[in-house]
């Protein structure tokens, strides 16, 4: 800001020319002398703007990290899905069907994805039979991808007059050692219907949301194969 700028001048003649000489007043000298003092103020303002910009950038990075974490949780955390399958096994008693499918040796024949298994515990009687099994299998869509599973089976007969037999099983399937694991449950029910056996299986399984289509495809392939092969095995003449 310029204040009270005044000029003192004098003139000198040289021949035909007149030269006007301007002189700064003392007030102007003071003003010009004080101009450099504004530089530190400007630097402070720049530093403040830089600090505010860094704070804004930090907030954006934080918000981005939070959103990414939420998306990671939503798409990769498991969700429970449910499906139901049924079939008729003609001219076979429910007990025969139940005993056949409860035997894991036969289940390996019914499910083409099972590769190996080992019974780890076995106890019970006709009213309640329990056993644990460890088995390995491959994916139907990608046979080179293997997984291992631990399952607990319970087989029992209800008091219903139609001779209902129930097979309940809990499975924990892991893909990378014991790091990436999902749980599933199955309830397989057999009862008499018109001198045949009606079978129904209720399956609930966990799957990351991002892979829901793939998981459903795998479940559908296995259950359809089991039911189709079950009918073929028990309907064919021995």
PDB file of C-alpha atoms in Angstrom:
ATOM      1  CA  UNK A   1       0.000   0.000   0.000  1.00  0.00           C
ATOM      2  CA  UNK A   2       1.436   3.313  -1.035  1.00  0.00           C
ATOM      3  CA  UNK A   3       0.853   6.182   1.328  1.00  0.00           C
ATOM      4  CA  UNK A   4       1.458   9.826   0.705  1.00  0.00           C
ATOM      5  CA  UNK A   5       3.714   9.480  -2.308  1.00  0.00           C
ATOM      6  CA  UNK A   6       5.225  12.824  -3.083  1.00  0.00           C
ATOM      7  CA  UNK A   7       7.917  13.790  -5.515  1.00  0.00           C
ATOM      8  CA  UNK A   8      10.490  16.530  -5.301  1.00  0.00           C
ATOM      9  CA  UNK A   9      11.937  17.572  -8.554  1.00  0.00           C
ATOM     10  CA  UNK A  10      14.250  20.192  -9.893  1.00  0.00           C
ATOM     11  CA  UNK A  11      15.107  21.190 -13.370  1.00  0.00           C
ATOM     12  CA  UNK A  12      18.440  21.871 -14.981  1.00  0.00           C
ATOM     13  CA  UNK A  13      18.965  23.363 -18.367  1.00  0.00           C
ATOM     14  CA  UNK A  14      21.672  22.163 -20.734  1.00  0.00           C
ATOM     15  CA  UNK A  15      21.657  24.258 -23.759  1.00  0.00           C
ATOM     16  CA  UNK A  16      18.286  23.918 -25.427  1.00  0.00           C
ATOM     17  CA  UNK A  17      17.296  20.898 -23.290  1.00  0.00           C
ATOM     18  CA  UNK A  18      15.780  20.934 -19.879  1.00  0.00           C
ATOM     19  CA  UNK A  19      16.249  17.848 -17.672  1.00  0.00           C
ATOM     20  CA  UNK A  20      13.795  17.269 -14.832  1.00  0.00           C
ATOM     21  CA  UNK A  21      15.304  15.420 -11.895  1.00  0.00           C
ATOM     22  CA  UNK A  22      12.912  13.503  -9.616  1.00  0.00           C
ATOM     23  CA  UNK A  23      13.836  12.735  -6.044  1.00  0.00           C
ATOM     24  CA  UNK A  24      12.061  10.340  -3.675  1.00  0.00           C
ATOM     25  CA  UNK A  25      10.869  11.751  -0.414  1.00  0.00           C
ATOM     26  CA  UNK A  26      11.911  10.179   2.873  1.00  0.00           C
ATOM     27  CA  UNK A  27       8.391   8.672   3.226  1.00  0.00           C
ATOM     28  CA  UNK A  28       8.816   6.768  -0.037  1.00  0.00           C
ATOM     29  CA  UNK A  29      12.207   5.485   1.020  1.00  0.00           C
ATOM     30  CA  UNK A  30      10.630   4.092   4.177  1.00  0.00           C
ATOM     31  CA  UNK A  31       7.851   2.392   2.147  1.00  0.00           C
ATOM     32  CA  UNK A  32      10.298   0.836  -0.284  1.00  0.00           C
ATOM     33  CA  UNK A  33      12.451  -0.277   2.599  1.00  0.00           C
ATOM     34  CA  UNK A  34       9.463  -2.031   4.261  1.00  0.00           C
ATOM     35  CA  UNK A  35       8.315  -4.056   1.170  1.00  0.00           C
ATOM     36  CA  UNK A  36      10.580  -7.073   1.806  1.00  0.00           C
ATOM     37  CA  UNK A  37       8.909  -7.596   5.207  1.00  0.00           C
ATOM     38  CA  UNK A  38       5.802  -8.982   3.378  1.00  0.00           C
ATOM     39  CA  UNK A  39       7.753 -12.058   2.135  1.00  0.00           C
ATOM     40  CA  UNK A  40       7.607 -14.023   5.429  1.00  0.00           C
ATOM     41  CA  UNK A  41       3.832 -13.432   5.616  1.00  0.00           C
ATOM     42  CA  UNK A  42       3.398 -14.862   2.121  1.00  0.00           C
ATOM     43  CA  UNK A  43       5.471 -17.921   3.021  1.00  0.00           C
ATOM     44  CA  UNK A  44       3.345 -18.534   6.111  1.00  0.00           C
ATOM     45  CA  UNK A  45       0.196 -18.397   3.999  1.00  0.00           C
ATOM     46  CA  UNK A  46       1.670 -20.880   1.511  1.00  0.00           C
ATOM     47  CA  UNK A  47       2.599 -23.219   4.332  1.00  0.00           C
ATOM     48  CA  UNK A  48      -0.927 -23.010   5.728  1.00  0.00           C
ATOM     49  CA  UNK A  49      -2.443 -23.785   2.314  1.00  0.00           C
ATOM     50  CA  UNK A  50      -0.056 -26.710   1.913  1.00  0.00           C
ATOM     51  CA  UNK A  51      -0.974 -28.087   5.347  1.00  0.00           C
ATOM     52  CA  UNK A  52      -4.692 -27.783   4.550  1.00  0.00           C
ATOM     53  CA  UNK A  53      -4.163 -29.564   1.233  1.00  0.00           C
ATOM     54  CA  UNK A  54      -2.303 -32.396   2.975  1.00  0.00           C
ATOM     55  CA  UNK A  55      -5.090 -32.712   5.537  1.00  0.00           C
ATOM     56  CA  UNK A  56      -7.704 -32.892   2.767  1.00  0.00           C
ATOM     57  CA  UNK A  57      -5.631 -35.536   0.970  1.00  0.00           C
ATOM     58  CA  UNK A  58      -5.346 -37.531   4.188  1.00  0.00           C
ATOM     59  CA  UNK A  59      -9.113 -37.411   4.682  1.00  0.00           C
ATOM     60  CA  UNK A  60      -9.701 -38.603   1.116  1.00  0.00           C
ATOM     61  CA  UNK A  61      -7.282 -41.492   1.620  1.00  0.00           C
ATOM     62  CA  UNK A  62      -9.023 -42.431   4.866  1.00  0.00           C
ATOM     63  CA  UNK A  63     -12.475 -42.372   3.252  1.00  0.00           C
ATOM     64  CA  UNK A  64     -11.165 -44.421   0.317  1.00  0.00           C
ATOM     65  CA  UNK A  65      -9.687 -47.000   2.691  1.00  0.00           C
ATOM     66  CA  UNK A  66     -12.947 -47.265   4.650  1.00  0.00           C
ATOM     67  CA  UNK A  67     -15.020 -47.696   1.477  1.00  0.00           C
ATOM     68  CA  UNK A  68     -12.591 -50.329   0.165  1.00  0.00           C
ATOM     69  CA  UNK A  69     -12.768 -52.219   3.464  1.00  0.00           C
ATOM     70  CA  UNK A  70     -16.579 -52.161   3.398  1.00  0.00           C
ATOM     71  CA  UNK A  71     -16.662 -53.435  -0.188  1.00  0.00           C
ATOM     72  CA  UNK A  72     -14.142 -56.140   0.725  1.00  0.00           C
ATOM     73  CA  UNK A  73     -16.354 -57.223   3.626  1.00  0.00           C
ATOM     74  CA  UNK A  74     -19.604 -57.155   1.637  1.00  0.00           C
ATOM     75  CA  UNK A  75     -18.333 -59.090  -1.375  1.00  0.00           C
ATOM     76  CA  UNK A  76     -15.984 -61.563   0.334  1.00  0.00           C
ATOM     77  CA  UNK A  77     -17.812 -62.303   3.578  1.00  0.00           C
ATOM     78  CA  UNK A  78     -19.889 -65.514   3.327  1.00  0.00           C
ATOM     79  CA  UNK A  79     -23.653 -65.486   2.984  1.00  0.00           C
ATOM     80  CA  UNK A  80     -25.956 -68.453   3.653  1.00  0.00           C
ATOM     81  CA  UNK A  81     -27.927 -69.833   0.693  1.00  0.00           C
ATOM     82  CA  UNK A  82     -30.569 -72.570   0.691  1.00  0.00           C
ATOM     83  CA  UNK A  83     -31.686 -75.068  -1.953  1.00  0.00           C
ATOM     84  CA  UNK A  84     -34.001 -78.109  -1.932  1.00  0.00           C
ATOM     85  CA  UNK A  85     -33.897 -81.242  -4.086  1.00  0.00           C
ATOM     86  CA  UNK A  86     -36.220 -84.240  -4.307  1.00  0.00           C
ATOM     87  CA  UNK A  87     -36.792 -87.430  -6.252  1.00  0.00           C
ATOM     88  CA  UNK A  88     -38.732 -90.707  -6.257  1.00  0.00           C
ATOM     89  CA  UNK A  89     -36.917 -94.028  -6.009  1.00  0.00           C
ATOM     90  CA  UNK A  90     -39.442 -96.520  -7.387  1.00  0.00           C
ATOM     91  CA  UNK A  91     -40.235 -99.818  -5.695  1.00  0.00           C
ATOM     92  CA  UNK A  92     -37.633 -99.443  -2.928  1.00  0.00           C
ATOM     93  CA  UNK A  93     -38.290 -99.178   0.817  1.00  0.00           C
ATOM     94  CA  UNK A  94     -37.223 -95.991   2.644  1.00  0.00           C
ATOM     95  CA  UNK A  95     -34.933 -97.907   5.001  1.00  0.00           C
ATOM     96  CA  UNK A  96     -33.012 -99.401   2.087  1.00  0.00           C
ATOM     97  CA  UNK A  97     -32.576 -95.994   0.461  1.00  0.00           C
ATOM     98  CA  UNK A  98     -31.534 -94.375   3.726  1.00  0.00           C
ATOM     99  CA  UNK A  99     -29.009 -97.075   4.599  1.00  0.00           C
ATOM    100  CA  UNK A 100     -27.538 -96.951   1.101  1.00  0.00           C
ATOM    101  CA  UNK A 101     -26.945 -93.209   1.003  1.00  0.00           C
ATOM    102  CA  UNK A 102     -25.818 -93.008   4.649  1.00  0.00           C
ATOM    103  CA  UNK A 103     -22.855 -95.253   3.825  1.00  0.00           C
ATOM    104  CA  UNK A 104     -20.045 -92.958   2.673  1.00  0.00           C
ATOM    105  CA  UNK A 105     -18.662 -95.708   0.434  1.00  0.00           C
ATOM    106  CA  UNK A 106     -21.864 -95.454  -1.576  1.00  0.00           C
ATOM    107  CA  UNK A 107     -21.885 -91.662  -1.399  1.00  0.00           C
ATOM    108  CA  UNK A 108     -18.514 -91.637  -3.124  1.00  0.00           C
ATOM    109  CA  UNK A 109     -20.094 -93.609  -5.970  1.00  0.00           C
ATOM    110  CA  UNK A 110     -23.006 -91.167  -6.154  1.00  0.00           C
ATOM    111  CA  UNK A 111     -20.959 -87.958  -6.023  1.00  0.00           C
ATOM    112  CA  UNK A 112     -18.318 -87.860  -8.804  1.00  0.00           C
ATOM    113  CA  UNK A 113     -16.384 -84.986  -7.195  1.00  0.00           C
ATOM    114  CA  UNK A 114     -15.333 -86.996  -4.112  1.00  0.00           C
ATOM    115  CA  UNK A 115     -11.827 -88.412  -4.528  1.00  0.00           C
ATOM    116  CA  UNK A 116     -10.813 -89.949  -1.184  1.00  0.00           C
ATOM    117  CA  UNK A 117     -12.221 -90.266   2.310  1.00  0.00           C
ATOM    118  CA  UNK A 118     -11.360 -91.605   5.737  1.00  0.00           C
ATOM    119  CA  UNK A 119     -13.787 -92.432   8.554  1.00  0.00           C
ATOM    120  CA  UNK A 120     -12.423 -90.834  11.732  1.00  0.00           C
ATOM    121  CA  UNK A 121     -15.113 -91.996  14.200  1.00  0.00           C
ATOM    122  CA  UNK A 122     -18.091 -94.364  14.126  1.00  0.00           C
ATOM    123  CA  UNK A 123     -20.570 -95.196  16.872  1.00  0.00           C
ATOM    124  CA  UNK A 124     -24.260 -95.720  17.582  1.00  0.00           C
ATOM    125  CA  UNK A 125     -26.981 -98.216  16.740  1.00  0.00           C
ATOM    126  CA  UNK A 126     -30.090 -98.568  14.609  1.00  0.00           C
ATOM    127  CA  UNK A 127     -31.895 -95.730  16.395  1.00  0.00           C
ATOM    128  CA  UNK A 128     -29.025 -93.235  16.148  1.00  0.00           C
ATOM    129  CA  UNK A 129     -25.885 -93.794  14.122  1.00  0.00           C
ATOM    130  CA  UNK A 130     -23.142 -91.164  14.093  1.00  0.00           C
ATOM    131  CA  UNK A 131     -19.843 -91.036  12.275  1.00  0.00           C
ATOM    132  CA  UNK A 132     -17.224 -88.458  11.279  1.00  0.00           C
ATOM    133  CA  UNK A 133     -15.419 -88.453   7.964  1.00  0.00           C
ATOM    134  CA  UNK A 134     -12.578 -86.530   6.373  1.00  0.00           C
ATOM    135  CA  UNK A 135     -12.715 -86.366   2.584  1.00  0.00           C
ATOM    136  CA  UNK A 136     -11.150 -84.583  -0.364  1.00  0.00           C
ATOM    137  CA  UNK A 137     -12.857 -83.561  -3.565  1.00  0.00           C
ATOM    138  CA  UNK A 138     -12.391 -81.419  -6.658  1.00  0.00           C
ATOM    139  CA  UNK A 139     -14.612 -78.761  -8.182  1.00  0.00           C
ATOM    140  CA  UNK A 140     -16.771 -79.870 -11.089  1.00  0.00           C
ATOM    141  CA  UNK A 141     -16.108 -76.703 -13.098  1.00  0.00           C
ATOM    142  CA  UNK A 142     -12.376 -76.576 -12.291  1.00  0.00           C
ATOM    143  CA  UNK A 143     -11.155 -80.125 -11.544  1.00  0.00           C
ATOM    144  CA  UNK A 144      -7.622 -78.885 -10.811  1.00  0.00           C
ATOM    145  CA  UNK A 145      -8.914 -77.009  -7.731  1.00  0.00           C
ATOM    146  CA  UNK A 146      -9.015 -79.336  -4.715  1.00  0.00           C
ATOM    147  CA  UNK A 147     -10.574 -78.910  -1.298  1.00  0.00           C
ATOM    148  CA  UNK A 148     -10.772 -80.905   1.898  1.00  0.00           C
ATOM    149  CA  UNK A 149     -13.717 -81.273   4.247  1.00  0.00           C
ATOM    150  CA  UNK A 150     -14.611 -82.611   7.659  1.00  0.00           C
ATOM    151  CA  UNK A 151     -18.180 -83.859   8.134  1.00  0.00           C
ATOM    152  CA  UNK A 152     -20.328 -85.262  10.929  1.00  0.00           C
ATOM    153  CA  UNK A 153     -23.227 -87.542   9.947  1.00  0.00           C
ATOM    154  CA  UNK A 154     -26.249 -88.494  12.050  1.00  0.00           C
ATOM    155  CA  UNK A 155     -28.671 -91.169  10.838  1.00  0.00           C
ATOM    156  CA  UNK A 156     -31.918 -91.884  12.671  1.00  0.00           C
ATOM    157  CA  UNK A 157     -35.500 -93.068  12.159  1.00  0.00           C
ATOM    158  CA  UNK A 158     -38.497 -91.043  13.244  1.00  0.00           C
ATOM    159  CA  UNK A 159     -41.673 -92.418  14.778  1.00  0.00           C
ATOM    160  CA  UNK A 160     -43.783 -91.416  11.784  1.00  0.00           C
ATOM    161  CA  UNK A 161     -45.941 -94.267  10.407  1.00  0.00           C
ATOM    162  CA  UNK A 162     -44.511 -93.795   6.894  1.00  0.00           C
ATOM    163  CA  UNK A 163     -41.132 -95.124   8.029  1.00  0.00           C
ATOM    164  CA  UNK A 164     -39.294 -91.814   7.734  1.00  0.00           C
ATOM    165  CA  UNK A 165     -35.510 -91.951   7.878  1.00  0.00           C
ATOM    166  CA  UNK A 166     -33.353 -88.836   8.303  1.00  0.00           C
ATOM    167  CA  UNK A 167     -29.682 -88.202   7.527  1.00  0.00           C
ATOM    168  CA  UNK A 168     -28.283 -84.964   8.935  1.00  0.00           C
ATOM    169  CA  UNK A 169     -24.757 -83.816   8.148  1.00  0.00           C
ATOM    170  CA  UNK A 170     -22.596 -80.811   8.966  1.00  0.00           C
ATOM    171  CA  UNK A 171     -19.662 -80.041   6.673  1.00  0.00           C
ATOM    172  CA  UNK A 172     -16.715 -77.664   6.912  1.00  0.00           C
ATOM    173  CA  UNK A 173     -14.921 -77.292   3.587  1.00  0.00           C
ATOM    174  CA  UNK A 174     -11.525 -75.589   3.284  1.00  0.00           C
ATOM    175  CA  UNK A 175      -9.697 -74.558   0.107  1.00  0.00           C
ATOM    176  CA  UNK A 176      -6.348 -73.151   1.284  1.00  0.00           C
ATOM    177  CA  UNK A 177      -5.318 -75.296   4.212  1.00  0.00           C
ATOM    178  CA  UNK A 178      -7.605 -74.075   6.960  1.00  0.00           C
ATOM    179  CA  UNK A 179      -7.563 -70.453   5.864  1.00  0.00           C
ATOM    180  CA  UNK A 180     -10.501 -70.213   3.430  1.00  0.00           C
ATOM    181  CA  UNK A 181     -13.308 -72.337   4.897  1.00  0.00           C
ATOM    182  CA  UNK A 182     -17.088 -72.402   4.523  1.00  0.00           C
ATOM    183  CA  UNK A 183     -19.798 -74.363   6.333  1.00  0.00           C
ATOM    184  CA  UNK A 184     -22.766 -76.267   4.965  1.00  0.00           C
ATOM    185  CA  UNK A 185     -25.577 -78.389   6.368  1.00  0.00           C
ATOM    186  CA  UNK A 186     -27.745 -81.077   4.796  1.00  0.00           C
ATOM    187  CA  UNK A 187     -30.941 -82.800   5.891  1.00  0.00           C
ATOM    188  CA  UNK A 188     -31.851 -85.815   3.750  1.00  0.00           C
ATOM    189  CA  UNK A 189     -35.318 -87.274   4.410  1.00  0.00           C
ATOM    190  CA  UNK A 190     -36.726 -90.524   3.020  1.00  0.00           C
ATOM    191  CA  UNK A 191     -40.273 -91.780   3.500  1.00  0.00           C
ATOM    192  CA  UNK A 192     -42.672 -94.142   1.806  1.00  0.00           C
ATOM    193  CA  UNK A 193     -44.926 -92.914  -0.978  1.00  0.00           C
ATOM    194  CA  UNK A 194     -47.086 -95.249  -3.113  1.00  0.00           C
ATOM    195  CA  UNK A 195     -44.847 -98.288  -2.508  1.00  0.00           C
ATOM    196  CA  UNK A 196     -41.826 -96.223  -3.481  1.00  0.00           C
ATOM    197  CA  UNK A 197     -39.514 -93.901  -1.577  1.00  0.00           C
ATOM    198  CA  UNK A 198     -39.753 -90.147  -1.730  1.00  0.00           C
ATOM    199  CA  UNK A 199     -36.432 -88.403  -1.018  1.00  0.00           C
ATOM    200  CA  UNK A 200     -35.968 -84.748  -0.193  1.00  0.00           C
ATOM    201  CA  UNK A 201     -32.759 -82.950   0.700  1.00  0.00           C
ATOM    202  CA  UNK A 202     -32.595 -79.493   2.249  1.00  0.00           C
ATOM    203  CA  UNK A 203     -29.173 -77.891   1.839  1.00  0.00           C
ATOM    204  CA  UNK A 204     -27.867 -74.656   3.327  1.00  0.00           C
ATOM    205  CA  UNK A 205     -24.380 -73.520   2.399  1.00  0.00           C
ATOM    206  CA  UNK A 206     -22.092 -70.548   2.878  1.00  0.00           C
ATOM    207  CA  UNK A 207     -20.498 -68.744  -0.024  1.00  0.00           C
ATOM    208  CA  UNK A 208     -18.863 -65.325  -0.554  1.00  0.00           C
ATOM    209  CA  UNK A 209     -21.305 -63.024  -2.303  1.00  0.00           C
ATOM    210  CA  UNK A 210     -18.871 -62.374  -5.120  1.00  0.00           C
ATOM    211  CA  UNK A 211     -18.799 -66.119  -5.922  1.00  0.00           C
ATOM    212  CA  UNK A 212     -22.496 -66.893  -5.384  1.00  0.00           C
ATOM    213  CA  UNK A 213     -23.131 -67.924  -9.003  1.00  0.00           C
ATOM    214  CA  UNK A 214     -20.129 -70.247  -9.000  1.00  0.00           C
ATOM    215  CA  UNK A 215     -21.106 -71.824  -5.654  1.00  0.00           C
ATOM    216  CA  UNK A 216     -24.672 -72.426  -6.767  1.00  0.00           C
ATOM    217  CA  UNK A 217     -23.434 -74.069  -9.958  1.00  0.00           C
ATOM    218  CA  UNK A 218     -21.221 -76.396  -7.914  1.00  0.00           C
ATOM    219  CA  UNK A 219     -23.999 -77.315  -5.475  1.00  0.00           C
ATOM    220  CA  UNK A 220     -26.486 -77.937  -8.276  1.00  0.00           C
ATOM    221  CA  UNK A 221     -24.044 -80.188 -10.147  1.00  0.00           C
ATOM    222  CA  UNK A 222     -23.303 -82.339  -7.094  1.00  0.00           C
ATOM    223  CA  UNK A 223     -26.889 -82.732  -5.908  1.00  0.00           C
ATOM    224  CA  UNK A 224     -28.243 -83.515  -9.377  1.00  0.00           C
ATOM    225  CA  UNK A 225     -25.524 -86.125  -9.841  1.00  0.00           C
ATOM    226  CA  UNK A 226     -26.288 -87.691  -6.445  1.00  0.00           C
ATOM    227  CA  UNK A 227     -30.034 -87.931  -7.064  1.00  0.00           C
ATOM    228  CA  UNK A 228     -29.646 -89.178 -10.622  1.00  0.00           C
ATOM    229  CA  UNK A 229     -27.124 -91.834  -9.633  1.00  0.00           C
ATOM    230  CA  UNK A 230     -29.190 -92.817  -6.586  1.00  0.00           C
ATOM    231  CA  UNK A 231     -32.187 -93.655  -8.747  1.00  0.00           C
ATOM    232  CA  UNK A 232     -30.003 -95.517 -11.248  1.00  0.00           C
ATOM    233  CA  UNK A 233     -28.213 -97.530  -8.547  1.00  0.00           C
ATOM    234  CA  UNK A 234     -31.327 -98.639  -6.669  1.00  0.00           C
ATOM    235  CA  UNK A 235     -33.655 -99.019  -9.636  1.00  0.00           C
ATOM    236  CA  UNK A 236     -31.350-101.196 -11.705  1.00  0.00           C
ATOM    237  CA  UNK A 237     -31.695-104.980 -11.226  1.00  0.00           C
ATOM    238  CA  UNK A 238     -29.053-106.436  -8.911  1.00  0.00           C
TER     239      UNK A 238
END
